[in-house]
């Protein structure tokens, strides 16, 4: 399930970042591609903004393995809408697991998705993440309050993998309490789960600012060179 209903305000461009051109395709097409190819993934639900006019223009708009859902004003709303669509389609199955991946991460690789699938916990789920390499300071009013032990800190990425029913319950619980969460793991943590940290790659960047496009281009070119 891929939330792609954001406006990309931090890019400051005239269209949402998921539709910007990147090495001959729309950025979104890169983010979706590996999920369409992996045989153990049943399908892809893409969450689009209600007023989206771009998706229909893309070649993948008619892909038989893609379904769409309508997103909301906040990412968590879009995710819940997408999960509902997944649930409708998989009612006949017990214990469905779902991968949630940001449309804004076009450089994700098959290898990372497969590692997540192998290492995520069945009940607690898991997420791709990277150990922090810089020395970390806790700041207070512009000065260092202390140096914290970076061994405890990871940067969360996507995809994240959870059991569909547990994730939906966790997200609804956060939403009903007005709790703001920025990723699915955050909702699961609040519900008492301990998602597995699965080591991701530095290349799986989230395109946020204009300069990130150059970096995404670089990583995609590197991946093409690999055997
Ligand atoms: N997203 C979404 N629905 C929203 C907000 C965000 O589906 N209401 C999606 C985005 O399309 C993106 C992912 O969530 O794939 C991560 O969000 P972010 O990187 O913050 O993208 P935007 O919200 O589009 O960018 P910005 O915050 O700069 O406006
Ligand atoms: Mg945003």
XYZ file of C-alpha atoms and ligand atoms in Angstrom:
257
model
C 0.000 0.000 0.000
C 1.520 3.251 -1.127
C 0.268 6.625 0.153
C 0.691 9.128 -2.687
C -1.869 11.758 -1.760
C 0.500 14.421 -0.439
C 0.955 17.847 -1.969
C 4.750 18.018 -1.725
C 4.709 21.524 -0.250
C 8.363 21.391 0.841
C 9.421 20.873 -2.784
C 7.836 24.214 -3.657
C 7.099 23.115 -7.241
C 3.942 23.289 -9.319
C 3.004 19.630 -8.986
C 3.209 17.028 -6.226
C 6.669 15.446 -6.035
C 5.395 11.943 -6.816
C 4.687 13.121 -10.368
C 7.977 14.874 -11.060
C 10.051 13.384 -13.873
C 12.969 11.228 -12.752
C 15.149 9.324 -15.210
C 12.447 9.086 -17.836
C 9.523 8.104 -15.603
C 7.378 9.736 -12.952
C 8.937 9.461 -9.493
C 5.904 7.460 -8.341
C 6.502 4.811 -11.000
C 9.942 4.105 -9.556
C 8.508 3.820 -6.040
C 5.846 1.339 -7.143
C 7.843 -0.795 -9.600
C 9.556 -3.321 -7.307
C 6.290 -4.103 -5.496
C 4.597 -4.948 -8.799
C 7.288 -7.456 -9.693
C 7.670 -9.448 -6.480
C 5.615 -12.631 -6.832
C 4.672 -12.926 -3.127
C 2.991 -9.495 -3.176
C -0.659 -9.893 -4.213
C -1.222 -6.366 -5.469
C -0.627 -2.680 -4.884
C -3.101 -0.155 -3.493
C -2.138 3.404 -4.366
C -3.705 6.221 -2.375
C -4.286 9.334 -4.463
C -5.449 12.829 -3.590
C -9.138 13.415 -4.305
C -8.291 16.052 -6.906
C -5.440 14.063 -8.511
C -5.303 14.574 -12.259
C -1.802 13.200 -12.876
C -2.083 9.506 -12.110
C -4.464 8.763 -14.995
C -1.807 10.053 -17.422
C 0.806 7.487 -16.369
C 1.355 4.147 -18.127
C 0.864 2.295 -14.806
C -2.670 3.733 -14.472
C -4.027 0.682 -16.281
C -1.802 -1.874 -14.562
C -3.880 -4.934 -13.596
C -2.191 -5.270 -10.199
C -2.855 -1.667 -9.091
C -5.964 -0.496 -7.249
C -6.527 3.045 -6.056
C -8.058 4.647 -2.990
C -8.766 8.276 -2.092
C -6.494 9.930 0.478
C -7.135 12.484 3.211
C -5.637 15.702 4.534
C -3.012 13.965 6.701
C -0.768 11.035 5.836
C -2.307 8.826 8.532
C -5.768 9.391 7.007
C -4.478 8.423 3.589
C -2.893 5.293 5.029
C -6.127 4.237 6.741
C -8.067 4.777 3.542
C -5.587 2.610 1.648
C -5.677 -0.111 4.291
C -9.456 -0.204 4.089
C -9.121 -0.879 0.382
C -6.624 -3.657 1.084
C -9.019 -5.122 3.666
C -11.945 -5.092 1.216
C -9.887 -7.009 -1.296
C -8.531 -9.569 1.125
C -11.587 -10.336 3.240
C -11.364 -14.012 2.363
C -7.865 -14.354 3.820
C -6.809 -14.688 7.421
C -3.766 -12.901 8.766
C -3.033 -10.658 5.844
C 0.206 -8.706 6.078
C 0.634 -5.351 4.427
C 3.680 -3.357 3.356
C 3.297 0.416 3.595
C 5.725 2.402 1.456
C 5.945 6.164 0.875
C 5.516 7.230 -2.738
C 8.327 9.693 -2.020
C 10.971 6.897 -1.805
C 11.753 5.974 -5.419
C 15.082 4.194 -4.828
C 13.855 1.245 -2.777
C 15.249 -2.089 -4.017
C 13.961 -5.645 -4.243
C 16.662 -6.734 -1.814
C 15.438 -4.381 0.931
C 11.812 -5.446 0.515
C 12.784 -9.117 0.651
C 14.940 -8.612 3.725
C 12.055 -6.872 5.465
C 9.759 -9.737 4.570
C 12.241 -12.273 5.936
C 13.161 -10.467 9.138
C 9.944 -8.750 10.214
C 8.190 -10.314 13.157
C 4.896 -12.001 12.368
C 2.970 -10.205 15.118
C 5.077 -7.141 15.953
C 5.930 -6.402 12.338
C 9.019 -4.565 11.198
C 10.420 -1.604 9.338
C 13.480 -0.693 7.353
C 15.728 1.593 9.366
C 19.313 2.802 9.493
C 21.542 3.148 12.536
C 22.544 6.763 13.103
C 26.210 7.359 12.228
C 26.704 10.968 13.325
C 27.413 11.751 16.945
C 24.125 12.821 18.472
C 23.610 15.833 20.699
C 20.541 16.753 22.634
C 20.108 20.481 22.315
C 18.563 23.016 24.610
C 18.219 26.680 23.669
C 20.946 26.441 21.046
C 23.528 24.754 23.294
C 24.456 21.143 23.854
C 22.694 19.705 26.849
C 24.313 16.300 26.417
C 25.793 13.782 24.001
C 23.474 10.811 23.753
C 24.461 7.236 22.960
C 23.802 6.907 19.239
C 23.758 3.100 19.512
C 20.135 3.468 20.635
C 18.989 5.523 17.626
C 17.749 4.511 14.211
C 16.288 6.473 11.318
C 12.972 4.948 10.272
C 12.323 4.400 6.568
C 9.662 2.629 4.546
C 8.490 0.073 3.601
C 7.117 -1.061 6.951
C 5.411 -4.425 7.285
C 2.571 -5.246 9.676
C -0.397 -7.520 10.065
C -3.276 -5.660 8.456
C -5.808 -6.070 11.280
C -3.348 -5.085 14.033
C -2.156 -2.049 12.087
C -5.674 -0.831 11.349
C -6.631 -1.146 15.022
C -3.479 0.689 16.085
C -4.002 3.537 13.605
C -7.676 3.935 14.532
C -6.751 4.062 18.198
C -4.256 6.890 17.549
C -6.754 8.734 15.404
C -9.526 8.481 18.000
C -7.187 9.952 20.633
C -5.982 12.687 18.283
C -2.412 11.361 18.529
C -0.153 12.416 15.702
C 1.989 9.694 14.256
C 4.414 10.005 11.371
C 4.799 6.340 10.537
C 2.957 3.070 10.987
C 5.517 1.776 13.460
C 4.646 4.744 15.690
C 1.037 3.592 15.889
C 2.046 -0.017 16.585
C 4.458 1.103 19.314
C 1.681 3.014 21.057
C -0.403 -0.144 20.962
C 2.387 -1.985 22.769
C 4.106 -3.786 19.894
C 7.852 -3.840 19.342
C 8.457 -3.780 15.598
C 11.697 -5.334 14.369
C 14.330 -2.878 13.093
C 15.473 -4.282 9.760
C 18.613 -2.731 8.345
C 17.872 -0.669 5.247
C 20.139 1.071 2.753
C 21.411 4.630 2.632
C 20.086 4.859 -0.935
C 16.434 4.580 0.132
C 16.068 8.335 0.520
C 12.819 10.230 0.946
C 12.530 12.949 -1.669
C 11.539 16.003 0.356
C 13.435 19.049 -0.955
C 14.373 19.925 -4.573
C 18.024 18.879 -4.070
C 16.889 15.356 -3.169
C 15.884 14.774 -6.804
C 19.538 14.892 -7.875
C 20.424 12.390 -5.204
C 17.586 10.067 -6.241
C 18.849 10.273 -9.827
C 22.317 9.346 -8.664
C 21.120 6.288 -6.708
C 18.927 5.054 -9.555
C 21.886 5.330 -11.932
C 24.065 3.366 -9.477
C 21.425 0.647 -9.225
C 21.304 0.350 -13.010
C 25.052 -0.289 -13.067
C 24.746 -3.185 -10.647
C 24.668 -6.658 -12.187
N 0.920 11.506 1.916
C -0.404 11.108 1.686
N -1.447 11.863 2.141
C -1.212 13.015 2.807
C 0.119 13.434 3.060
C 1.176 12.653 2.612
O -0.621 10.060 1.074
N -2.245 13.737 3.205
C 2.021 10.705 1.393
C 2.907 11.471 0.424
O 2.337 11.455 -0.885
C 4.225 10.747 0.545
C 4.215 10.179 1.964
O 2.870 10.296 2.428
O 4.337 9.675 -0.355
C 5.199 10.881 2.869
O 4.806 12.228 3.059
P 5.719 13.490 2.770
O 7.088 13.081 2.367
O 5.543 14.433 3.884
O 5.042 14.075 1.414
P 4.127 15.355 1.240
O 3.192 15.478 2.382
O 3.562 15.297 -0.135
O 5.206 16.529 1.262
P 5.178 17.835 2.192
O 5.116 17.351 3.618
O 6.444 18.547 1.846
O 3.951 18.597 1.781
Mg 3.941 15.736 4.426
